[in-house]
Structure formats: structure tokens, C-alpha cells
Amino acid sequence: LKEGMSKQVAEAIFESVLPRSANDELPHSVAGSLVAAAIRIDALVGLFGVGLAPKATTDPFGLRRMALALVQLLANSNFNMDLKKTFDKSAAMQPVSVDAESLDALLTFVMKRMEVWLLEAGERYDLVRACLSENGANPHMALNRLNELKELIETPGFASAMAAYGRPSRLVKSKNIAANPKGIKTELFENDYEKNLYKAYTHALSQVHKDPSVKTLSKVLAEMAKDVDAYFENVFVMSEDVKVRDNRMLLCANLSALSKGIVDLSEVQGF
């Protein structure tokens, strides 16, 4: 201020060092938040790039504290930032070469700091894992998903959603079948149970595309529960006809993939 800078600039400069500790205040201004995040991102990418990642017992550059500050900044802001893409862009501007292995290690490191932060705050381990599995590179989105999941977890509809998700997901879990909505061949359906489930699936898919939230996902899965139950009670998925069997397995894989990018329900206790 004494140098004639505006109050907003002075505030952003001060906020650029926040938070200074785990329980410190966070920046209040957009400019301060952006500068604070940029400083941490630049330092983390650069130091990981030159092989100075923390060791098990040593962290001379305070990178754990720096990563936690970045997570807190982004999780509590409105910045919908994909850290994988952001780290890649930062690496391209570094004065040293930063390889892909270092960037992968950095992303894993930051995600682990977020997991520890949430668990120390008293959040359930399974819910944290469910959200970070799909949104770990985006702290703001991960925290939003976690808050959504916490609100829904005890509702009757969520139990139905988990049941509808669980049956097809457990069947294809170890099969390594890639989801492909356009790959399902409706002409291979042999009964109404298949047709009804496919119809329910396409409706659910359209709803999730419109609103990829935990609430919408839970709602459409719960609505499918009766069709899922009827399907598994009346359809033998592992048909002797290879084409029919593969088509049925693909439908199950697509059902399981409805949660992709939202939350990994297989991590939730009771799956």
C-alpha cells in the first residue's frame, strides 16, 4: 500500500502465502487464491522434476505441507481444476525437463495428502476412497462428491442404488471388459428382461450425462433396481452362445460404468 498499489493487489500478495499451516486461514480473494495455488504448483512440479521429492523420513523443502496447502486451497475454492493437466502445463514451462514418471508421482503424492487430510478431519475411509478414486486429480470436485455421498449414504434409496450397481459390477469386476454403450447388440436380446434392463440403462445414461452428480447417479440406479433384479433372476448371463454371453456381459459392464467419473461405488462399505 505504501508503494501505491491497490488494496486488492496488496491483499492478493498477502494471501499468496496462505495457508501457512494446516489450520491457517485460506485466501478470500480470487486473485489471492490463484497466486497461492500457482506458487505451490510451480514449486511442486519443479522440485519433483529434479528428483527432490520427499523421502519417508525427510522433507527438507516442506513439500508435504505445500501439497496440503494446495489441496486445501482448491478443495475449498470454486476452481474446478484438473491437477494432472495443470501439472503437465506447468512442466512445459519449467527451466528443467520434467518427465512423465515424476508428474505421475507428484499427482499420487498430492492425492495422498488429500486423503490424509480428509481422514484426519474424521471422514469415513470408504467414502473418501470412493470419491478420490474418480476425482482425486480435482480436489474441489472430490470434496463436492464426498459431501454429496455423505448426504445420501443413509437414505433408503441409496441402498437400492448400491444393490442395482453391485450385481452387474461384481460380475464383470475381474473380467476387464471395456464399457461401450454403442457396442450392445439389441438384436441378440432373447427376452423382455434384457430389453427392459437395456431401456432402463439408456435412460439412466442420458440422465447421468445431463447431470453427473452423486445424487443423480443414486436416483437412476435406484430406479433401475427392479429391472436389475428381474434380469438376474430370469436371465442366464453366461449363455453357451458366445455372442449372446458377450453381449450380456457388455451390458453389465456398461451398467457398472455409469458411475465412472463420479464416484467408485465399489469402494463403499457393503459393496
C-alpha atoms as an extended CHARMM CRD file, in Angstrom:
* protein
*
       271  EXT
         1         1  LEU       CA              0.0000000000        0.0000000000        0.0000000000  PROA      1               0.0000000000
         2         2  LYS       CA              2.8820000000        2.3740000000        0.7820000000  PROA      2               0.0000000000
         3         3  GLU       CA              4.1590000000        1.8060000000       -2.7610000000  PROA      3               0.0000000000
         4         4  GLY       CA              0.8650000000        2.9570000000       -4.1980000000  PROA      4               0.0000000000
         5         5  MET       CA             -0.5730000000       -0.4720000000       -5.0420000000  PROA      5               0.0000000000
         6         6  SER       CA             -4.3050000000       -1.0120000000       -4.7500000000  PROA      6               0.0000000000
         7         7  LYS       CA             -5.8380000000       -2.6950000000       -1.7460000000  PROA      7               0.0000000000
         8         8  GLN       CA             -6.8290000000       -5.6650000000       -3.9370000000  PROA      8               0.0000000000
         9         9  VAL       CA             -3.2260000000       -6.1820000000       -5.1160000000  PROA      9               0.0000000000
        10        10  ALA       CA             -1.8580000000       -5.8620000000       -1.5900000000  PROA      10              0.0000000000
        11        11  GLU       CA             -4.4270000000       -8.3420000000       -0.3290000000  PROA      11              0.0000000000
        12        12  ALA       CA             -3.5590000000      -10.8500000000       -3.0800000000  PROA      12              0.0000000000
        13        13  ILE       CA              0.1430000000      -10.5760000000       -2.2500000000  PROA      13              0.0000000000
        14        14  PHE       CA             -0.5350000000      -11.2740000000        1.4130000000  PROA      14              0.0000000000
        15        15  GLU       CA             -2.9090000000      -14.1330000000        0.6280000000  PROA      15              0.0000000000
        16        16  SER       CA             -0.3860000000      -15.7590000000       -1.7250000000  PROA      16              0.0000000000
        17        17  VAL       CA              1.3610000000      -17.3490000000        1.2750000000  PROA      17              0.0000000000
        18        18  LEU       CA             -1.8660000000      -18.6990000000        2.8130000000  PROA      18              0.0000000000
        19        19  PRO       CA             -2.4280000000      -21.1780000000        4.3020000000  PROA      19              0.0000000000
        20        20  ARG       CA              0.8260000000      -21.1720000000        6.2820000000  PROA      20              0.0000000000
        21        21  SER       CA             -0.1540000000      -24.2160000000        8.3360000000  PROA      21              0.0000000000
        22        22  ALA       CA             -2.8340000000      -26.9170000000        8.3900000000  PROA      22              0.0000000000
        23        23  ASN       CA             -5.2890000000      -24.8160000000       10.4040000000  PROA      23              0.0000000000
        24        24  ASP       CA             -4.4430000000      -21.4100000000        8.9680000000  PROA      24              0.0000000000
        25        25  GLU       CA             -6.9410000000      -19.2160000000        7.1480000000  PROA      25              0.0000000000
        26        26  LEU       CA             -7.3660000000      -19.5730000000        3.3960000000  PROA      26              0.0000000000
        27        27  PRO       CA             -7.2640000000      -16.7870000000        0.8090000000  PROA      27              0.0000000000
        28        28  HSD       CA            -10.5440000000      -14.9220000000        0.4520000000  PROA      28              0.0000000000
        29        29  SER       CA             -9.9870000000      -13.2780000000       -2.9320000000  PROA      29              0.0000000000
        30        30  VAL       CA             -9.8920000000      -14.9960000000       -6.3110000000  PROA      30              0.0000000000
        31        31  ALA       CA             -6.5850000000      -13.3070000000       -7.1570000000  PROA      31              0.0000000000
        32        32  GLY       CA             -5.0190000000      -14.3880000000       -3.8760000000  PROA      32              0.0000000000
        33        33  SER       CA             -6.2260000000      -17.9610000000       -4.3260000000  PROA      33              0.0000000000
        34        34  LEU       CA             -4.8930000000      -18.1730000000       -7.8740000000  PROA      34              0.0000000000
        35        35  VAL       CA             -1.4770000000      -16.7890000000       -6.9650000000  PROA      35              0.0000000000
        36        36  ALA       CA             -1.2390000000      -19.0400000000       -3.9090000000  PROA      36              0.0000000000
        37        37  ALA       CA             -2.1150000000      -22.1120000000       -5.9930000000  PROA      37              0.0000000000
        38        38  ALA       CA              0.2570000000      -21.1370000000       -8.8100000000  PROA      38              0.0000000000
        39        39  ILE       CA              3.1950000000      -20.7360000000       -6.4210000000  PROA      39              0.0000000000
        40        40  ARG       CA              2.6360000000      -24.2000000000       -4.9460000000  PROA      40              0.0000000000
        41        41  ILE       CA              2.1050000000      -25.8560000000       -8.3230000000  PROA      41              0.0000000000
        42        42  ASP       CA              5.2650000000      -24.3290000000       -9.7840000000  PROA      42              0.0000000000
        43        43  ALA       CA              7.3770000000      -25.3560000000       -6.7840000000  PROA      43              0.0000000000
        44        44  LEU       CA              5.9890000000      -28.8950000000       -6.5610000000  PROA      44              0.0000000000
        45        45  VAL       CA              6.4260000000      -29.6190000000      -10.2640000000  PROA      45              0.0000000000
        46        46  GLY       CA              9.9210000000      -28.1630000000      -10.3320000000  PROA      46              0.0000000000
        47        47  LEU       CA             11.1880000000      -29.9460000000       -7.2230000000  PROA      47              0.0000000000
        48        48  PHE       CA              9.6920000000      -33.2970000000       -8.2180000000  PROA      48              0.0000000000
        49        49  GLY       CA             11.1650000000      -32.7570000000      -11.6730000000  PROA      49              0.0000000000
        50        50  VAL       CA             14.7270000000      -32.5330000000      -10.3210000000  PROA      50              0.0000000000
        51        51  GLY       CA             14.3050000000      -35.5480000000       -8.0500000000  PROA      51              0.0000000000
        52        52  LEU       CA             13.7210000000      -33.7480000000       -4.7580000000  PROA      52              0.0000000000
        53        53  ALA       CA             10.5080000000      -35.4880000000       -3.7500000000  PROA      53              0.0000000000
        54        54  PRO       CA             10.1760000000      -36.1440000000       -0.0010000000  PROA      54              0.0000000000
        55        55  LYS       CA             11.6500000000      -39.3290000000        1.4290000000  PROA      55              0.0000000000
        56        56  ALA       CA              9.9910000000      -41.4790000000        4.0730000000  PROA      56              0.0000000000
        57        57  THR       CA             11.7170000000      -39.6520000000        6.9230000000  PROA      57              0.0000000000
        58        58  THR       CA             12.8570000000      -36.3890000000        5.3340000000  PROA      58              0.0000000000
        59        59  ASP       CA             11.0900000000      -33.4920000000        3.6520000000  PROA      59              0.0000000000
        60        60  PRO       CA             13.6250000000      -30.6380000000        3.6440000000  PROA      60              0.0000000000
        61        61  PHE       CA             11.6030000000      -28.4480000000        1.2810000000  PROA      61              0.0000000000
        62        62  GLY       CA              8.3040000000      -28.8980000000        3.1220000000  PROA      62              0.0000000000
        63        63  LEU       CA              6.5690000000      -30.4510000000        0.1200000000  PROA      63              0.0000000000
        64        64  ARG       CA              4.0290000000      -32.3090000000        2.2280000000  PROA      64              0.0000000000
        65        65  ARG       CA              2.9390000000      -29.0320000000        3.7790000000  PROA      65              0.0000000000
        66        66  MET       CA              2.9630000000      -27.3950000000        0.3510000000  PROA      66              0.0000000000
        67        67  ALA       CA              0.8240000000      -30.1420000000       -1.1850000000  PROA      67              0.0000000000
        68        68  LEU       CA             -1.6460000000      -29.9670000000        1.7040000000  PROA      68              0.0000000000
        69        69  ALA       CA             -1.9330000000      -26.2050000000        1.2560000000  PROA      69              0.0000000000
        70        70  LEU       CA             -2.6530000000      -26.7070000000       -2.4510000000  PROA      70              0.0000000000
        71        71  VAL       CA             -5.3200000000      -29.2960000000       -1.6900000000  PROA      71              0.0000000000
        72        72  GLN       CA             -6.9860000000      -27.0480000000        0.8950000000  PROA      72              0.0000000000
        73        73  LEU       CA             -6.9050000000      -24.0890000000       -1.4890000000  PROA      73              0.0000000000
        74        74  LEU       CA             -8.5130000000      -25.9420000000       -4.3570000000  PROA      74              0.0000000000
        75        75  ALA       CA            -10.9530000000      -28.0600000000       -2.3490000000  PROA      75              0.0000000000
        76        76  ASN       CA            -12.4270000000      -25.0160000000       -0.6340000000  PROA      76              0.0000000000
        77        77  SER       CA            -12.4930000000      -22.7930000000       -3.7120000000  PROA      77              0.0000000000
        78        78  ASN       CA            -14.6300000000      -22.7460000000       -6.8340000000  PROA      78              0.0000000000
        79        79  PHE       CA            -11.6810000000      -23.7520000000       -9.0180000000  PROA      79              0.0000000000
        80        80  ASN       CA            -12.6460000000      -26.8620000000      -10.9360000000  PROA      80              0.0000000000
        81        81  MET       CA             -9.0000000000      -27.6350000000      -11.6670000000  PROA      81              0.0000000000
        82        82  ASP       CA             -7.6790000000      -30.9020000000      -13.0910000000  PROA      82              0.0000000000
        83        83  LEU       CA             -4.2530000000      -31.1880000000      -11.4670000000  PROA      83              0.0000000000
        84        84  LYS       CA             -2.9760000000      -33.7260000000      -13.9760000000  PROA      84              0.0000000000
        85        85  LYS       CA             -3.4710000000      -31.2720000000      -16.8430000000  PROA      85              0.0000000000
        86        86  THR       CA             -2.2440000000      -28.3650000000      -14.7110000000  PROA      86              0.0000000000
        87        87  PHE       CA              0.9440000000      -30.1960000000      -13.7250000000  PROA      87              0.0000000000
        88        88  ASP       CA              1.5670000000      -31.0390000000      -17.3960000000  PROA      88              0.0000000000
        89        89  LYS       CA              1.2370000000      -27.3740000000      -18.3650000000  PROA      89              0.0000000000
        90        90  SER       CA              3.4810000000      -26.2750000000      -15.5140000000  PROA      90              0.0000000000
        91        91  ALA       CA              6.1110000000      -28.8470000000      -16.5040000000  PROA      91              0.0000000000
        92        92  ALA       CA              6.2300000000      -27.4030000000      -20.0160000000  PROA      92              0.0000000000
        93        93  MET       CA              7.2250000000      -24.0180000000      -18.5300000000  PROA      93              0.0000000000
        94        94  GLN       CA              9.9120000000      -25.2910000000      -16.1660000000  PROA      94              0.0000000000
        95        95  PRO       CA             13.5850000000      -24.4400000000      -16.8260000000  PROA      95              0.0000000000
        96        96  VAL       CA             14.3430000000      -28.1570000000      -16.4270000000  PROA      96              0.0000000000
        97        97  SER       CA             12.9190000000      -31.2450000000      -18.1070000000  PROA      97              0.0000000000
        98        98  VAL       CA             10.1920000000      -32.9340000000      -16.0530000000  PROA      98              0.0000000000
        99        99  ASP       CA              9.3910000000      -36.4830000000      -17.1520000000  PROA      99              0.0000000000
       100       100  ALA       CA              6.0070000000      -38.2000000000      -17.0560000000  PROA      100             0.0000000000
       101       101  GLU       CA              7.0710000000      -40.5140000000      -14.2310000000  PROA      101             0.0000000000
       102       102  SER       CA              7.8160000000      -37.5390000000      -11.9680000000  PROA      102             0.0000000000
       103       103  LEU       CA              4.4460000000      -35.9570000000      -12.7740000000  PROA      103             0.0000000000
       104       104  ASP       CA              2.6250000000      -39.2090000000      -12.0430000000  PROA      104             0.0000000000
       105       105  ALA       CA              4.4580000000      -39.4790000000       -8.7290000000  PROA      105             0.0000000000
       106       106  LEU       CA              3.5320000000      -35.8850000000       -7.9080000000  PROA      106             0.0000000000
       107       107  LEU       CA             -0.1550000000      -36.4280000000       -8.6270000000  PROA      107             0.0000000000
       108       108  THR       CA             -0.1850000000      -39.5560000000       -6.4470000000  PROA      108             0.0000000000
       109       109  PHE       CA              1.6120000000      -37.6110000000       -3.7170000000  PROA      109             0.0000000000
       110       110  VAL       CA             -0.9230000000      -34.7570000000       -3.7500000000  PROA      110             0.0000000000
       111       111  MET       CA             -3.8670000000      -37.1680000000       -3.8130000000  PROA      111             0.0000000000
       112       112  LYS       CA             -2.4190000000      -38.9580000000       -0.7970000000  PROA      112             0.0000000000
       113       113  ARG       CA             -2.1670000000      -35.6570000000        1.0670000000  PROA      113             0.0000000000
       114       114  MET       CA             -5.8330000000      -35.0270000000        0.3610000000  PROA      114             0.0000000000
       115       115  GLU       CA             -6.7600000000      -38.4910000000        1.5940000000  PROA      115             0.0000000000
       116       116  VAL       CA             -4.8310000000      -37.9780000000        4.8330000000  PROA      116             0.0000000000
       117       117  TRP       CA             -6.3550000000      -34.5090000000        5.2910000000  PROA      117             0.0000000000
       118       118  LEU       CA             -9.9080000000      -35.8180000000        4.9230000000  PROA      118             0.0000000000
       119       119  LEU       CA             -9.3370000000      -38.8280000000        7.1570000000  PROA      119             0.0000000000
       120       120  GLU       CA             -7.8060000000      -36.6550000000        9.8790000000  PROA      120             0.0000000000
       121       121  ALA       CA            -10.9340000000      -34.4830000000        9.6410000000  PROA      121             0.0000000000
       122       122  GLY       CA            -12.9780000000      -37.5590000000       10.5870000000  PROA      122             0.0000000000
       123       123  GLU       CA            -14.3430000000      -38.5700000000        7.1990000000  PROA      123             0.0000000000
       124       124  ARG       CA            -15.1390000000      -42.2290000000        6.5300000000  PROA      124             0.0000000000
       125       125  TYR       CA            -12.2980000000      -44.0870000000        4.8380000000  PROA      125             0.0000000000
       126       126  ASP       CA            -14.5020000000      -45.9090000000        2.3270000000  PROA      126             0.0000000000
       127       127  LEU       CA            -16.2840000000      -42.7330000000        1.2260000000  PROA      127             0.0000000000
       128       128  VAL       CA            -13.0120000000      -40.8640000000        0.8570000000  PROA      128             0.0000000000
       129       129  ARG       CA            -11.5810000000      -43.6620000000       -1.2760000000  PROA      129             0.0000000000
       130       130  ALA       CA            -14.7640000000      -43.8180000000       -3.3760000000  PROA      130             0.0000000000
       131       131  CYS       CA            -14.5380000000      -40.1190000000       -4.2240000000  PROA      131             0.0000000000
       132       132  LEU       CA            -10.7710000000      -39.8600000000       -4.6890000000  PROA      132             0.0000000000
       133       133  SER       CA            -10.7260000000      -42.9100000000       -6.9620000000  PROA      133             0.0000000000
       134       134  GLU       CA            -12.7030000000      -40.9810000000       -9.5680000000  PROA      134             0.0000000000
       135       135  ASN       CA            -11.9300000000      -37.3590000000       -8.6900000000  PROA      135             0.0000000000
       136       136  GLY       CA             -8.5520000000      -37.3670000000       -6.9610000000  PROA      136             0.0000000000
       137       137  ALA       CA             -6.9850000000      -35.0580000000       -9.5480000000  PROA      137             0.0000000000
       138       138  ASN       CA             -9.6700000000      -32.4340000000       -8.8770000000  PROA      138             0.0000000000
       139       139  PRO       CA             -9.7580000000      -31.5640000000       -5.1440000000  PROA      139             0.0000000000
       140       140  HSD       CA            -12.7700000000      -29.2460000000       -5.4640000000  PROA      140             0.0000000000
       141       141  MET       CA            -14.8070000000      -31.8980000000       -7.2620000000  PROA      141             0.0000000000
       142       142  ALA       CA            -13.6480000000      -34.6360000000       -4.8940000000  PROA      142             0.0000000000
       143       143  LEU       CA            -14.8210000000      -32.6910000000       -1.8460000000  PROA      143             0.0000000000
       144       144  ASN       CA            -18.1600000000      -31.9050000000       -3.5040000000  PROA      144             0.0000000000
       145       145  ARG       CA            -18.6620000000      -35.5870000000       -4.3360000000  PROA      145             0.0000000000
       146       146  LEU       CA            -17.8010000000      -36.5660000000       -0.7770000000  PROA      146             0.0000000000
       147       147  ASN       CA            -20.3280000000      -34.1340000000        0.6580000000  PROA      147             0.0000000000
       148       148  GLU       CA            -22.9910000000      -35.4360000000       -1.7350000000  PROA      148             0.0000000000
       149       149  LEU       CA            -22.2200000000      -39.0370000000       -0.8440000000  PROA      149             0.0000000000
       150       150  LYS       CA            -22.3860000000      -38.3240000000        2.8880000000  PROA      150             0.0000000000
       151       151  GLU       CA            -25.8750000000      -36.8520000000        2.4810000000  PROA      151             0.0000000000
       152       152  LEU       CA            -27.1500000000      -39.8560000000        0.5430000000  PROA      152             0.0000000000
       153       153  ILE       CA            -25.4220000000      -42.7660000000        2.2420000000  PROA      153             0.0000000000
       154       154  GLU       CA            -28.0680000000      -43.3160000000        4.9280000000  PROA      154             0.0000000000
       155       155  THR       CA            -31.1230000000      -42.8290000000        2.7120000000  PROA      155             0.0000000000
       156       156  PRO       CA            -33.2900000000      -45.8380000000        1.6960000000  PROA      156             0.0000000000
       157       157  GLY       CA            -32.8140000000      -45.0560000000       -1.9780000000  PROA      157             0.0000000000
       158       158  PHE       CA            -29.0540000000      -45.3720000000       -1.7190000000  PROA      158             0.0000000000
       159       159  ALA       CA            -29.3160000000      -48.9630000000       -0.5300000000  PROA      159             0.0000000000
       160       160  SER       CA            -31.3590000000      -49.7540000000       -3.6560000000  PROA      160             0.0000000000
       161       161  ALA       CA            -28.8160000000      -47.9190000000       -5.7970000000  PROA      161             0.0000000000
       162       162  MET       CA            -25.9600000000      -49.9570000000       -4.3190000000  PROA      162             0.0000000000
       163       163  ALA       CA            -27.8630000000      -53.1900000000       -4.9360000000  PROA      163             0.0000000000
       164       164  ALA       CA            -28.5280000000      -52.2520000000       -8.5680000000  PROA      164             0.0000000000
       165       165  TYR       CA            -24.8860000000      -51.2840000000       -9.0700000000  PROA      165             0.0000000000
       166       166  GLY       CA            -23.4340000000      -54.2250000000       -7.1910000000  PROA      166             0.0000000000
       167       167  ARG       CA            -24.8460000000      -57.2000000000       -9.0810000000  PROA      167             0.0000000000
       168       168  PRO       CA            -23.5750000000      -56.3510000000      -12.5710000000  PROA      168             0.0000000000
       169       169  SER       CA            -20.3820000000      -54.7680000000      -11.2260000000  PROA      169             0.0000000000
       170       170  ARG       CA            -19.3310000000      -57.8130000000       -9.2250000000  PROA      170             0.0000000000
       171       171  LEU       CA            -19.9200000000      -59.9960000000      -12.2650000000  PROA      171             0.0000000000
       172       172  VAL       CA            -17.5710000000      -58.0150000000      -14.5270000000  PROA      172             0.0000000000
       173       173  LYS       CA            -15.1060000000      -56.7740000000      -11.8870000000  PROA      173             0.0000000000
       174       174  SER       CA            -12.3300000000      -59.2050000000      -12.7970000000  PROA      174             0.0000000000
       175       175  LYS       CA            -13.2210000000      -59.6240000000      -16.4710000000  PROA      175             0.0000000000
       176       176  ASN       CA            -11.5740000000      -56.4460000000      -17.7950000000  PROA      176             0.0000000000
       177       177  ILE       CA            -14.4620000000      -55.6680000000      -20.1440000000  PROA      177             0.0000000000
       178       178  ALA       CA            -14.3990000000      -52.1310000000      -21.5070000000  PROA      178             0.0000000000
       179       179  ALA       CA            -17.7240000000      -50.3130000000      -21.4070000000  PROA      179             0.0000000000
       180       180  ASN       CA            -19.1090000000      -49.4070000000      -24.8160000000  PROA      180             0.0000000000
       181       181  PRO       CA            -22.7320000000      -48.1890000000      -24.9510000000  PROA      181             0.0000000000
       182       182  LYS       CA            -22.7820000000      -48.4120000000      -28.7440000000  PROA      182             0.0000000000
       183       183  GLY       CA            -21.4600000000      -51.9590000000      -28.7230000000  PROA      183             0.0000000000
       184       184  ILE       CA            -24.5850000000      -53.5730000000      -27.3000000000  PROA      184             0.0000000000
       185       185  LYS       CA            -26.4620000000      -55.5370000000      -29.9610000000  PROA      185             0.0000000000
       186       186  THR       CA            -30.1820000000      -55.3520000000      -29.2060000000  PROA      186             0.0000000000
       187       187  GLU       CA            -30.9070000000      -57.9360000000      -31.8950000000  PROA      187             0.0000000000
       188       188  LEU       CA            -29.2440000000      -60.5330000000      -29.6270000000  PROA      188             0.0000000000
       189       189  PHE       CA            -31.7280000000      -59.9690000000      -26.8140000000  PROA      189             0.0000000000
       190       190  GLU       CA            -33.7940000000      -63.0800000000      -26.2330000000  PROA      190             0.0000000000
       191       191  ASN       CA            -36.4070000000      -61.8570000000      -23.7600000000  PROA      191             0.0000000000
       192       192  ASP       CA            -38.1470000000      -58.8440000000      -22.2830000000  PROA      192             0.0000000000
       193       193  TYR       CA            -35.9320000000      -58.8370000000      -19.2020000000  PROA      193             0.0000000000
       194       194  GLU       CA            -32.9610000000      -57.8960000000      -21.3660000000  PROA      194             0.0000000000
       195       195  LYS       CA            -34.9570000000      -55.3310000000      -23.2830000000  PROA      195             0.0000000000
       196       196  ASN       CA            -36.3290000000      -53.7350000000      -20.1250000000  PROA      196             0.0000000000
       197       197  LEU       CA            -32.9220000000      -53.5020000000      -18.4920000000  PROA      197             0.0000000000
       198       198  TYR       CA            -31.3780000000      -52.0290000000      -21.6150000000  PROA      198             0.0000000000
       199       199  LYS       CA            -34.1630000000      -49.4390000000      -21.8070000000  PROA      199             0.0000000000
       200       200  ALA       CA            -33.5990000000      -48.5420000000      -18.1420000000  PROA      200             0.0000000000
       201       201  TYR       CA            -29.8570000000      -48.3200000000      -18.7650000000  PROA      201             0.0000000000
       202       202  THR       CA            -30.1390000000      -45.9430000000      -21.7350000000  PROA      202             0.0000000000
       203       203  HSD       CA            -32.4290000000      -43.6850000000      -19.7260000000  PROA      203             0.0000000000
       204       204  ALA       CA            -30.0040000000      -43.7240000000      -16.7930000000  PROA      204             0.0000000000
       205       205  LEU       CA            -27.0740000000      -42.9670000000      -19.0870000000  PROA      205             0.0000000000
       206       206  SER       CA            -28.8080000000      -39.9290000000      -20.5620000000  PROA      206             0.0000000000
       207       207  GLN       CA            -29.6500000000      -38.5990000000      -17.1000000000  PROA      207             0.0000000000
       208       208  VAL       CA            -26.1060000000      -39.0360000000      -15.8090000000  PROA      208             0.0000000000
       209       209  HSD       CA            -24.7190000000      -37.2810000000      -18.8910000000  PROA      209             0.0000000000
       210       210  LYS       CA            -27.0300000000      -34.3300000000      -18.2320000000  PROA      210             0.0000000000
       211       211  ASP       CA            -26.1510000000      -34.1530000000      -14.5460000000  PROA      211             0.0000000000
       212       212  PRO       CA            -23.0830000000      -36.1730000000      -13.4810000000  PROA      212             0.0000000000
       213       213  SER       CA            -23.7320000000      -35.8470000000       -9.7570000000  PROA      213             0.0000000000
       214       214  VAL       CA            -23.8380000000      -38.4450000000       -6.9930000000  PROA      214             0.0000000000
       215       215  LYS       CA            -27.4760000000      -37.5410000000       -6.3760000000  PROA      215             0.0000000000
       216       216  THR       CA            -28.4980000000      -38.2210000000       -9.9840000000  PROA      216             0.0000000000
       217       217  LEU       CA            -26.4170000000      -41.3880000000      -10.1400000000  PROA      217             0.0000000000
       218       218  SER       CA            -28.0320000000      -42.7090000000       -6.9710000000  PROA      218             0.0000000000
       219       219  LYS       CA            -31.5080000000      -41.8110000000       -8.2380000000  PROA      219             0.0000000000
       220       220  VAL       CA            -31.1850000000      -43.5380000000      -11.6180000000  PROA      220             0.0000000000
       221       221  LEU       CA            -29.5760000000      -46.6380000000      -10.1200000000  PROA      221             0.0000000000
       222       222  ALA       CA            -32.3660000000      -46.9330000000       -7.5420000000  PROA      222             0.0000000000
       223       223  GLU       CA            -34.9380000000      -46.6080000000      -10.3150000000  PROA      223             0.0000000000
       224       224  MET       CA            -33.2280000000      -49.4790000000      -12.1750000000  PROA      224             0.0000000000
       225       225  ALA       CA            -33.1820000000      -51.8120000000       -9.1890000000  PROA      225             0.0000000000
       226       226  LYS       CA            -36.3310000000      -53.7660000000      -10.1110000000  PROA      226             0.0000000000
       227       227  ASP       CA            -35.1840000000      -54.2770000000      -13.6860000000  PROA      227             0.0000000000
       228       228  VAL       CA            -31.7350000000      -55.3790000000      -12.4950000000  PROA      228             0.0000000000
       229       229  ASP       CA            -33.2550000000      -57.8880000000      -10.0730000000  PROA      229             0.0000000000
       230       230  ALA       CA            -35.6360000000      -59.2500000000      -12.7140000000  PROA      230             0.0000000000
       231       231  TYR       CA            -32.7660000000      -59.5760000000      -15.1750000000  PROA      231             0.0000000000
       232       232  PHE       CA            -30.5220000000      -61.5950000000      -12.8680000000  PROA      232             0.0000000000
       233       233  GLU       CA            -33.3700000000      -63.7570000000      -11.6210000000  PROA      233             0.0000000000
       234       234  ASN       CA            -34.5230000000      -64.7070000000      -15.1190000000  PROA      234             0.0000000000
       235       235  VAL       CA            -31.5410000000      -64.3680000000      -17.4580000000  PROA      235             0.0000000000
       236       236  PHE       CA            -28.5470000000      -66.7070000000      -17.5010000000  PROA      236             0.0000000000
       237       237  VAL       CA            -25.7460000000      -64.2940000000      -18.3450000000  PROA      237             0.0000000000
       238       238  MET       CA            -23.1480000000      -66.9670000000      -19.0690000000  PROA      238             0.0000000000
       239       239  SER       CA            -25.0020000000      -68.3630000000      -22.0800000000  PROA      239             0.0000000000
       240       240  GLU       CA            -23.4280000000      -71.1490000000      -24.1180000000  PROA      240             0.0000000000
       241       241  ASP       CA            -23.8760000000      -68.9180000000      -27.1620000000  PROA      241             0.0000000000
       242       242  VAL       CA            -20.6810000000      -66.8530000000      -27.0920000000  PROA      242             0.0000000000
       243       243  LYS       CA            -22.2060000000      -63.8550000000      -28.8750000000  PROA      243             0.0000000000
       244       244  VAL       CA            -25.1860000000      -63.7410000000      -26.5240000000  PROA      244             0.0000000000
       245       245  ARG       CA            -22.9320000000      -64.1740000000      -23.4860000000  PROA      245             0.0000000000
       246       246  ASP       CA            -20.5470000000      -61.4110000000      -24.5770000000  PROA      246             0.0000000000
       247       247  ASN       CA            -23.4830000000      -59.1020000000      -25.2750000000  PROA      247             0.0000000000
       248       248  ARG       CA            -24.9170000000      -59.7150000000      -21.8120000000  PROA      248             0.0000000000
       249       249  MET       CA            -21.5330000000      -59.1700000000      -20.1820000000  PROA      249             0.0000000000
       250       250  LEU       CA            -21.1330000000      -55.9190000000      -22.1030000000  PROA      250             0.0000000000
       251       251  LEU       CA            -24.4990000000      -54.7100000000      -20.8310000000  PROA      251             0.0000000000
       252       252  CYS       CA            -23.3240000000      -55.4540000000      -17.2740000000  PROA      252             0.0000000000
       253       253  ALA       CA            -20.0540000000      -53.6110000000      -17.9300000000  PROA      253             0.0000000000
       254       254  ASN       CA            -21.9690000000      -50.5890000000      -19.1730000000  PROA      254             0.0000000000
       255       255  LEU       CA            -24.1920000000      -50.6370000000      -16.0910000000  PROA      255             0.0000000000
       256       256  SER       CA            -21.1050000000      -50.7040000000      -13.8990000000  PROA      256             0.0000000000
       257       257  ALA       CA            -19.5690000000      -47.8020000000      -15.8360000000  PROA      257             0.0000000000
       258       258  LEU       CA            -22.4790000000      -45.4580000000      -15.0660000000  PROA      258             0.0000000000
       259       259  SER       CA            -20.5540000000      -44.2800000000      -12.0120000000  PROA      259             0.0000000000
       260       260  LYS       CA            -17.3480000000      -43.6030000000      -13.9630000000  PROA      260             0.0000000000
       261       261  GLY       CA            -16.0230000000      -40.1060000000      -13.3080000000  PROA      261             0.0000000000
       262       262  ILE       CA            -18.4900000000      -39.5760000000      -10.4570000000  PROA      262             0.0000000000
       263       263  VAL       CA            -17.7490000000      -41.9940000000       -7.6280000000  PROA      263             0.0000000000
       264       264  ASP       CA            -16.3690000000      -45.5220000000       -7.3140000000  PROA      264             0.0000000000
       265       265  LEU       CA            -19.2190000000      -47.2770000000       -5.5400000000  PROA      265             0.0000000000
       266       266  SER       CA            -17.1900000000      -50.4890000000       -5.3040000000  PROA      266             0.0000000000
       267       267  GLU       CA            -15.1660000000      -48.7290000000       -2.5870000000  PROA      267             0.0000000000
       268       268  VAL       CA            -18.2330000000      -48.1020000000       -0.4300000000  PROA      268             0.0000000000
       269       269  GLN       CA            -18.6440000000      -50.4260000000        2.5480000000  PROA      269             0.0000000000
       270       270  GLY       CA            -21.1750000000      -53.1400000000        1.7810000000  PROA      270             0.0000000000
       271       271  PHE       CA            -20.4500000000      -53.3730000000       -1.9390000000  PROA      271             0.0000000000
